[in-house]
Amino acid sequence: MRVLGGEVYGYPTNLSKGVNAVLQWCADRNISVEGLHFDDSSGLSRKTRCTARTILQTLQSFSHDFALGPDFVASLGVSGAAGTIKKRMREPAFLRKVRGKTGHILGVCTLAGYVETSQKEVLAYVIFFNDLKCSWNEAKSLQDRICETLVKGA
C-alpha cells in the first residue's frame, strides 16, 4: 500500500499516502469505504477493518475493469490447482471453478473471490468468519461447502 501511495502522491511514501490512494481508488469506483480502517499496510493487524460489502464491491469492480481485472483474477488461488486453495474443492465438479484469496489470523478465517456456476455465470463472493468457535479446518470446510453450493447454482 505504501508503494501505491508513492506512485500516486510521490515519494518518499508513508501509510497516509497509501490509505489516501486506496480511498481515492474506491471513490472513483463508487465502492463503499464505510467501516474501512487501515492500521498498517500489511493487512495483518487486528485493528485493520474492512467490511464484506467493500470486498464484494471491489471484486465486482475488478470483474468489469479490462486494464486491471485479468491480472487481479490471475493472482487468485484456483480450487484444486493453485495457490492457497490448491488442496481445496478438488472434486471434478468444483475443480478450477473457484478462485479466491484466503486470510487467517487467530479467530478469523476469510475467503473471497469468484465462482463459475454450472450455468457458466461468474459470481463474486465473500465469506468472513470472525470470532471462530470452531477450528480453522472446520471453518474452511464450511467455506468450501458454500462455494460448492454457488458453483452448483442451488
mmCIF file of the C-alpha atoms, coordinates in Angstrom:
data_MODEL
# 
_entry.id   MODEL 
# 
loop_
_atom_site.group_PDB 
_atom_site.id 
_atom_site.type_symbol 
_atom_site.label_atom_id 
_atom_site.label_alt_id 
_atom_site.label_comp_id 
_atom_site.label_asym_id 
_atom_site.label_entity_id 
_atom_site.label_seq_id 
_atom_site.pdbx_PDB_ins_code 
_atom_site.Cartn_x 
_atom_site.Cartn_y 
_atom_site.Cartn_z 
_atom_site.occupancy 
_atom_site.B_iso_or_equiv 
_atom_site.pdbx_formal_charge 
_atom_site.auth_seq_id 
_atom_site.auth_comp_id 
_atom_site.auth_asym_id 
_atom_site.auth_atom_id 
_atom_site.pdbx_PDB_model_num 
ATOM 1   C CA . MET A 1 1   ? 0.000   0.000   0.000   1.00 0.00 ? 1   MET A CA 1 
ATOM 2   C CA . ARG A 1 2   ? 2.891   2.353   0.698   1.00 0.00 ? 2   ARG A CA 1 
ATOM 3   C CA . VAL A 1 3   ? 4.226   1.804   -2.837  1.00 0.00 ? 3   VAL A CA 1 
ATOM 4   C CA . LEU A 1 4   ? 0.796   2.673   -4.217  1.00 0.00 ? 4   LEU A CA 1 
ATOM 5   C CA . GLY A 1 5   ? 0.823   5.858   -2.142  1.00 0.00 ? 5   GLY A CA 1 
ATOM 6   C CA . GLY A 1 6   ? 4.240   6.740   -3.527  1.00 0.00 ? 6   GLY A CA 1 
ATOM 7   C CA . GLU A 1 7   ? 3.147   6.085   -7.101  1.00 0.00 ? 7   GLU A CA 1 
ATOM 8   C CA . VAL A 1 8   ? 0.047   8.253   -6.719  1.00 0.00 ? 8   VAL A CA 1 
ATOM 9   C CA . TYR A 1 9   ? 1.266   11.016  -4.391  1.00 0.00 ? 9   TYR A CA 1 
ATOM 10  C CA . GLY A 1 10  ? 5.041   10.859  -4.772  1.00 0.00 ? 10  GLY A CA 1 
ATOM 11  C CA . TYR A 1 11  ? 7.975   9.595   -2.775  1.00 0.00 ? 11  TYR A CA 1 
ATOM 12  C CA . PRO A 1 12  ? 9.009   9.395   -0.004  1.00 0.00 ? 12  PRO A CA 1 
ATOM 13  C CA . THR A 1 13  ? 5.892   7.496   0.886   1.00 0.00 ? 13  THR A CA 1 
ATOM 14  C CA . ASN A 1 14  ? 4.057   6.651   4.093   1.00 0.00 ? 14  ASN A CA 1 
ATOM 15  C CA . LEU A 1 15  ? 0.922   4.884   5.292   1.00 0.00 ? 15  LEU A CA 1 
ATOM 16  C CA . SER A 1 16  ? -1.190  8.026   4.971   1.00 0.00 ? 16  SER A CA 1 
ATOM 17  C CA . LYS A 1 17  ? -0.390  8.374   1.264   1.00 0.00 ? 17  LYS A CA 1 
ATOM 18  C CA . GLY A 1 18  ? -1.209  4.714   0.730   1.00 0.00 ? 18  GLY A CA 1 
ATOM 19  C CA . VAL A 1 19  ? -4.519  4.985   2.561   1.00 0.00 ? 19  VAL A CA 1 
ATOM 20  C CA . ASN A 1 20  ? -5.447  8.093   0.585   1.00 0.00 ? 20  ASN A CA 1 
ATOM 21  C CA . ALA A 1 21  ? -4.621  6.331   -2.693  1.00 0.00 ? 21  ALA A CA 1 
ATOM 22  C CA . VAL A 1 22  ? -6.856  3.381   -1.749  1.00 0.00 ? 22  VAL A CA 1 
ATOM 23  C CA . LEU A 1 23  ? -9.686  5.680   -0.642  1.00 0.00 ? 23  LEU A CA 1 
ATOM 24  C CA . GLN A 1 24  ? -9.472  7.646   -3.908  1.00 0.00 ? 24  GLN A CA 1 
ATOM 25  C CA . TRP A 1 25  ? -9.443  4.419   -5.951  1.00 0.00 ? 25  TRP A CA 1 
ATOM 26  C CA . CYS A 1 26  ? -12.577 3.271   -4.111  1.00 0.00 ? 26  CYS A CA 1 
ATOM 27  C CA . ALA A 1 27  ? -14.285 6.657   -4.539  1.00 0.00 ? 27  ALA A CA 1 
ATOM 28  C CA . ASP A 1 28  ? -13.568 6.603   -8.284  1.00 0.00 ? 28  ASP A CA 1 
ATOM 29  C CA . ARG A 1 29  ? -15.428 3.272   -8.477  1.00 0.00 ? 29  ARG A CA 1 
ATOM 30  C CA . ASN A 1 30  ? -18.267 4.045   -6.042  1.00 0.00 ? 30  ASN A CA 1 
ATOM 31  C CA . ILE A 1 31  ? -17.005 1.403   -3.607  1.00 0.00 ? 31  ILE A CA 1 
ATOM 32  C CA . SER A 1 32  ? -18.237 1.861   -0.053  1.00 0.00 ? 32  SER A CA 1 
ATOM 33  C CA . VAL A 1 33  ? -15.494 2.619   2.444   1.00 0.00 ? 33  VAL A CA 1 
ATOM 34  C CA . GLU A 1 34  ? -17.813 2.686   5.437   1.00 0.00 ? 34  GLU A CA 1 
ATOM 35  C CA . GLY A 1 35  ? -16.107 0.720   8.186   1.00 0.00 ? 35  GLY A CA 1 
ATOM 36  C CA . LEU A 1 36  ? -12.767 0.661   6.352   1.00 0.00 ? 36  LEU A CA 1 
ATOM 37  C CA . HIS A 1 37  ? -9.749  1.338   8.576   1.00 0.00 ? 37  HIS A CA 1 
ATOM 38  C CA . PHE A 1 38  ? -6.063  0.624   7.987   1.00 0.00 ? 38  PHE A CA 1 
ATOM 39  C CA . ASP A 1 39  ? -3.795  0.233   10.983  1.00 0.00 ? 39  ASP A CA 1 
ATOM 40  C CA . ASP A 1 40  ? -0.779  -0.706  8.875   1.00 0.00 ? 40  ASP A CA 1 
ATOM 41  C CA . SER A 1 41  ? -0.068  -1.621  5.262   1.00 0.00 ? 41  SER A CA 1 
ATOM 42  C CA . SER A 1 42  ? 0.267   -5.378  5.785   1.00 0.00 ? 42  SER A CA 1 
ATOM 43  C CA . GLY A 1 43  ? -3.407  -6.207  6.303   1.00 0.00 ? 43  GLY A CA 1 
ATOM 44  C CA . LEU A 1 44  ? -2.479  -8.423  9.241   1.00 0.00 ? 44  LEU A CA 1 
ATOM 45  C CA . SER A 1 45  ? -3.212  -6.016  12.065  1.00 0.00 ? 45  SER A CA 1 
ATOM 46  C CA . ARG A 1 46  ? -6.149  -6.814  14.329  1.00 0.00 ? 46  ARG A CA 1 
ATOM 47  C CA . LYS A 1 47  ? -7.025  -3.122  14.152  1.00 0.00 ? 47  LYS A CA 1 
ATOM 48  C CA . THR A 1 48  ? -7.392  -3.110  10.361  1.00 0.00 ? 48  THR A CA 1 
ATOM 49  C CA . ARG A 1 49  ? -11.069 -3.339  9.410   1.00 0.00 ? 49  ARG A CA 1 
ATOM 50  C CA . CYS A 1 50  ? -12.896 -3.968  6.148   1.00 0.00 ? 50  CYS A CA 1 
ATOM 51  C CA . THR A 1 51  ? -16.492 -4.948  5.514   1.00 0.00 ? 51  THR A CA 1 
ATOM 52  C CA . ALA A 1 52  ? -17.668 -7.778  3.307   1.00 0.00 ? 52  ALA A CA 1 
ATOM 53  C CA . ARG A 1 53  ? -19.550 -5.157  1.284   1.00 0.00 ? 53  ARG A CA 1 
ATOM 54  C CA . THR A 1 54  ? -16.324 -3.287  0.479   1.00 0.00 ? 54  THR A CA 1 
ATOM 55  C CA . ILE A 1 55  ? -14.605 -6.506  -0.607  1.00 0.00 ? 55  ILE A CA 1 
ATOM 56  C CA . LEU A 1 56  ? -17.610 -7.580  -2.704  1.00 0.00 ? 56  LEU A CA 1 
ATOM 57  C CA . GLN A 1 57  ? -17.832 -4.203  -4.443  1.00 0.00 ? 57  GLN A CA 1 
ATOM 58  C CA . THR A 1 58  ? -14.072 -4.333  -5.088  1.00 0.00 ? 58  THR A CA 1 
ATOM 59  C CA . LEU A 1 59  ? -14.383 -7.804  -6.645  1.00 0.00 ? 59  LEU A CA 1 
ATOM 60  C CA . GLN A 1 60  ? -17.293 -6.617  -8.780  1.00 0.00 ? 60  GLN A CA 1 
ATOM 61  C CA . SER A 1 61  ? -15.270 -3.593  -9.891  1.00 0.00 ? 61  SER A CA 1 
ATOM 62  C CA . PHE A 1 62  ? -12.296 -5.738  -10.934 1.00 0.00 ? 62  PHE A CA 1 
ATOM 63  C CA . SER A 1 63  ? -14.603 -8.020  -12.924 1.00 0.00 ? 63  SER A CA 1 
ATOM 64  C CA . HIS A 1 64  ? -15.534 -5.032  -15.107 1.00 0.00 ? 64  HIS A CA 1 
ATOM 65  C CA . ASP A 1 65  ? -12.053 -3.481  -15.350 1.00 0.00 ? 65  ASP A CA 1 
ATOM 66  C CA . PHE A 1 66  ? -10.296 -4.515  -18.566 1.00 0.00 ? 66  PHE A CA 1 
ATOM 67  C CA . ALA A 1 67  ? -6.980  -2.929  -17.524 1.00 0.00 ? 67  ALA A CA 1 
ATOM 68  C CA . LEU A 1 68  ? -6.669  -4.471  -14.043 1.00 0.00 ? 68  LEU A CA 1 
ATOM 69  C CA . GLY A 1 69  ? -9.235  -7.252  -13.831 1.00 0.00 ? 69  GLY A CA 1 
ATOM 70  C CA . PRO A 1 70  ? -7.471  -10.060 -15.729 1.00 0.00 ? 70  PRO A CA 1 
ATOM 71  C CA . ASP A 1 71  ? -4.237  -9.661  -13.754 1.00 0.00 ? 71  ASP A CA 1 
ATOM 72  C CA . PHE A 1 72  ? -6.138  -9.469  -10.475 1.00 0.00 ? 72  PHE A CA 1 
ATOM 73  C CA . VAL A 1 73  ? -8.147  -12.631 -11.211 1.00 0.00 ? 73  VAL A CA 1 
ATOM 74  C CA . ALA A 1 74  ? -4.984  -14.433 -12.323 1.00 0.00 ? 74  ALA A CA 1 
ATOM 75  C CA . SER A 1 75  ? -3.390  -13.612 -8.956  1.00 0.00 ? 75  SER A CA 1 
ATOM 76  C CA . LEU A 1 76  ? -6.063  -15.544 -7.032  1.00 0.00 ? 76  LEU A CA 1 
ATOM 77  C CA . GLY A 1 77  ? -5.770  -19.147 -5.933  1.00 0.00 ? 77  GLY A CA 1 
ATOM 78  C CA . VAL A 1 78  ? -7.582  -21.770 -8.021  1.00 0.00 ? 78  VAL A CA 1 
ATOM 79  C CA . SER A 1 79  ? -9.596  -24.599 -6.449  1.00 0.00 ? 79  SER A CA 1 
ATOM 80  C CA . GLY A 1 80  ? -7.761  -27.888 -6.735  1.00 0.00 ? 80  GLY A CA 1 
ATOM 81  C CA . ALA A 1 81  ? -4.981  -26.372 -8.826  1.00 0.00 ? 81  ALA A CA 1 
ATOM 82  C CA . ALA A 1 82  ? -3.016  -23.394 -7.481  1.00 0.00 ? 82  ALA A CA 1 
ATOM 83  C CA . GLY A 1 83  ? -2.341  -21.071 -4.594  1.00 0.00 ? 83  GLY A CA 1 
ATOM 84  C CA . THR A 1 84  ? -3.792  -21.239 -1.106  1.00 0.00 ? 84  THR A CA 1 
ATOM 85  C CA . ILE A 1 85  ? -6.878  -23.157 -2.284  1.00 0.00 ? 85  ILE A CA 1 
ATOM 86  C CA . LYS A 1 86  ? -4.920  -25.744 -4.284  1.00 0.00 ? 86  LYS A CA 1 
ATOM 87  C CA . LYS A 1 87  ? -5.865  -28.527 -1.850  1.00 0.00 ? 87  LYS A CA 1 
ATOM 88  C CA . ARG A 1 88  ? -9.471  -27.445 -1.504  1.00 0.00 ? 88  ARG A CA 1 
ATOM 89  C CA . MET A 1 89  ? -12.558 -28.262 -3.597  1.00 0.00 ? 89  MET A CA 1 
ATOM 90  C CA . ARG A 1 90  ? -10.692 -30.849 -5.711  1.00 0.00 ? 90  ARG A CA 1 
ATOM 91  C CA . GLU A 1 91  ? -13.715 -32.896 -6.759  1.00 0.00 ? 91  GLU A CA 1 
ATOM 92  C CA . PRO A 1 92  ? -14.227 -32.843 -10.558 1.00 0.00 ? 92  PRO A CA 1 
ATOM 93  C CA . ALA A 1 93  ? -17.404 -30.732 -10.314 1.00 0.00 ? 93  ALA A CA 1 
ATOM 94  C CA . PHE A 1 94  ? -15.520 -27.968 -8.449  1.00 0.00 ? 94  PHE A CA 1 
ATOM 95  C CA . LEU A 1 95  ? -12.013 -28.269 -9.891  1.00 0.00 ? 95  LEU A CA 1 
ATOM 96  C CA . ARG A 1 96  ? -10.903 -24.844 -11.208 1.00 0.00 ? 96  ARG A CA 1 
ATOM 97  C CA . LYS A 1 97  ? -14.403 -23.441 -10.612 1.00 0.00 ? 97  LYS A CA 1 
ATOM 98  C CA . VAL A 1 98  ? -13.425 -21.305 -7.588  1.00 0.00 ? 98  VAL A CA 1 
ATOM 99  C CA . ARG A 1 99  ? -10.849 -18.535 -7.449  1.00 0.00 ? 99  ARG A CA 1 
ATOM 100 C CA . GLY A 1 100 ? -10.098 -16.948 -4.135  1.00 0.00 ? 100 GLY A CA 1 
ATOM 101 C CA . LYS A 1 101 ? -7.890  -15.200 -1.646  1.00 0.00 ? 101 LYS A CA 1 
ATOM 102 C CA . THR A 1 102 ? -7.698  -16.642 1.849   1.00 0.00 ? 102 THR A CA 1 
ATOM 103 C CA . GLY A 1 103 ? -6.996  -14.829 5.078   1.00 0.00 ? 103 GLY A CA 1 
ATOM 104 C CA . HIS A 1 104 ? -6.316  -16.156 8.567   1.00 0.00 ? 104 HIS A CA 1 
ATOM 105 C CA . ILE A 1 105 ? -5.465  -14.649 11.902  1.00 0.00 ? 105 ILE A CA 1 
ATOM 106 C CA . LEU A 1 106 ? -6.372  -16.000 15.311  1.00 0.00 ? 106 LEU A CA 1 
ATOM 107 C CA . GLY A 1 107 ? -10.168 -16.371 15.451  1.00 0.00 ? 107 GLY A CA 1 
ATOM 108 C CA . VAL A 1 108 ? -10.676 -15.203 11.856  1.00 0.00 ? 108 VAL A CA 1 
ATOM 109 C CA . CYS A 1 109 ? -10.959 -17.190 8.619   1.00 0.00 ? 109 CYS A CA 1 
ATOM 110 C CA . THR A 1 110 ? -11.811 -15.493 5.309   1.00 0.00 ? 110 THR A CA 1 
ATOM 111 C CA . LEU A 1 111 ? -12.238 -16.446 1.677   1.00 0.00 ? 111 LEU A CA 1 
ATOM 112 C CA . ALA A 1 112 ? -13.251 -14.113 -1.149  1.00 0.00 ? 112 ALA A CA 1 
ATOM 113 C CA . GLY A 1 113 ? -13.144 -14.262 -4.920  1.00 0.00 ? 113 GLY A CA 1 
ATOM 114 C CA . TYR A 1 114 ? -15.174 -15.653 -7.800  1.00 0.00 ? 114 TYR A CA 1 
ATOM 115 C CA . VAL A 1 115 ? -17.002 -18.854 -8.675  1.00 0.00 ? 115 VAL A CA 1 
ATOM 116 C CA . GLU A 1 116 ? -18.102 -20.099 -12.064 1.00 0.00 ? 116 GLU A CA 1 
ATOM 117 C CA . THR A 1 117 ? -21.550 -21.656 -11.778 1.00 0.00 ? 117 THR A CA 1 
ATOM 118 C CA . SER A 1 118 ? -22.689 -24.740 -13.640 1.00 0.00 ? 118 SER A CA 1 
ATOM 119 C CA . GLN A 1 119 ? -24.574 -22.290 -15.896 1.00 0.00 ? 119 GLN A CA 1 
ATOM 120 C CA . LYS A 1 120 ? -21.215 -20.574 -16.740 1.00 0.00 ? 120 LYS A CA 1 
ATOM 121 C CA . GLU A 1 121 ? -22.141 -17.453 -14.769 1.00 0.00 ? 121 GLU A CA 1 
ATOM 122 C CA . VAL A 1 122 ? -19.345 -15.785 -12.772 1.00 0.00 ? 122 VAL A CA 1 
ATOM 123 C CA . LEU A 1 123 ? -20.300 -14.676 -9.269  1.00 0.00 ? 123 LEU A CA 1 
ATOM 124 C CA . ALA A 1 124 ? -18.260 -12.700 -6.761  1.00 0.00 ? 124 ALA A CA 1 
ATOM 125 C CA . TYR A 1 125 ? -18.414 -13.984 -3.178  1.00 0.00 ? 125 TYR A CA 1 
ATOM 126 C CA . VAL A 1 126 ? -17.096 -13.001 0.254   1.00 0.00 ? 126 VAL A CA 1 
ATOM 127 C CA . ILE A 1 127 ? -17.103 -15.298 3.297   1.00 0.00 ? 127 ILE A CA 1 
ATOM 128 C CA . PHE A 1 128 ? -15.824 -13.786 6.543   1.00 0.00 ? 128 PHE A CA 1 
ATOM 129 C CA . PHE A 1 129 ? -15.847 -15.824 9.761   1.00 0.00 ? 129 PHE A CA 1 
ATOM 130 C CA . ASN A 1 130 ? -14.950 -13.761 12.816  1.00 0.00 ? 130 ASN A CA 1 
ATOM 131 C CA . ASP A 1 131 ? -14.653 -14.845 16.452  1.00 0.00 ? 131 ASP A CA 1 
ATOM 132 C CA . LEU A 1 132 ? -14.446 -18.505 15.439  1.00 0.00 ? 132 LEU A CA 1 
ATOM 133 C CA . LYS A 1 133 ? -15.840 -21.066 17.857  1.00 0.00 ? 133 LYS A CA 1 
ATOM 134 C CA . CYS A 1 134 ? -14.522 -23.944 15.734  1.00 0.00 ? 134 CYS A CA 1 
ATOM 135 C CA . SER A 1 135 ? -11.208 -24.942 14.179  1.00 0.00 ? 135 SER A CA 1 
ATOM 136 C CA . TRP A 1 136 ? -9.853  -23.314 11.037  1.00 0.00 ? 136 TRP A CA 1 
ATOM 137 C CA . ASN A 1 137 ? -10.295 -26.652 9.253   1.00 0.00 ? 137 ASN A CA 1 
ATOM 138 C CA . GLU A 1 138 ? -13.984 -26.713 10.158  1.00 0.00 ? 138 GLU A CA 1 
ATOM 139 C CA . ALA A 1 139 ? -14.366 -23.097 9.044   1.00 0.00 ? 139 ALA A CA 1 
ATOM 140 C CA . LYS A 1 140 ? -12.574 -23.799 5.742   1.00 0.00 ? 140 LYS A CA 1 
ATOM 141 C CA . SER A 1 141 ? -14.785 -26.851 5.182   1.00 0.00 ? 141 SER A CA 1 
ATOM 142 C CA . LEU A 1 142 ? -17.891 -24.688 5.601   1.00 0.00 ? 142 LEU A CA 1 
ATOM 143 C CA . GLN A 1 143 ? -16.451 -22.074 3.227   1.00 0.00 ? 143 GLN A CA 1 
ATOM 144 C CA . ASP A 1 144 ? -15.845 -24.835 0.688   1.00 0.00 ? 144 ASP A CA 1 
ATOM 145 C CA . ARG A 1 145 ? -19.427 -26.094 1.016   1.00 0.00 ? 145 ARG A CA 1 
ATOM 146 C CA . ILE A 1 146 ? -20.737 -22.551 0.469   1.00 0.00 ? 146 ILE A CA 1 
ATOM 147 C CA . CYS A 1 147 ? -18.601 -22.176 -2.670  1.00 0.00 ? 147 CYS A CA 1 
ATOM 148 C CA . GLU A 1 148 ? -19.670 -25.609 -3.911  1.00 0.00 ? 148 GLU A CA 1 
ATOM 149 C CA . THR A 1 149 ? -23.313 -24.608 -3.460  1.00 0.00 ? 149 THR A CA 1 
ATOM 150 C CA . LEU A 1 150 ? -22.690 -21.463 -5.500  1.00 0.00 ? 150 LEU A CA 1 
ATOM 151 C CA . VAL A 1 151 ? -20.985 -23.499 -8.248  1.00 0.00 ? 151 VAL A CA 1 
ATOM 152 C CA . LYS A 1 152 ? -23.969 -25.859 -8.407  1.00 0.00 ? 152 LYS A CA 1 
ATOM 153 C CA . GLY A 1 153 ? -26.292 -22.875 -8.690  1.00 0.00 ? 153 GLY A CA 1 
ATOM 154 C CA . ALA A 1 154 ? -28.550 -24.155 -5.940  1.00 0.00 ? 154 ALA A CA 1 
# 
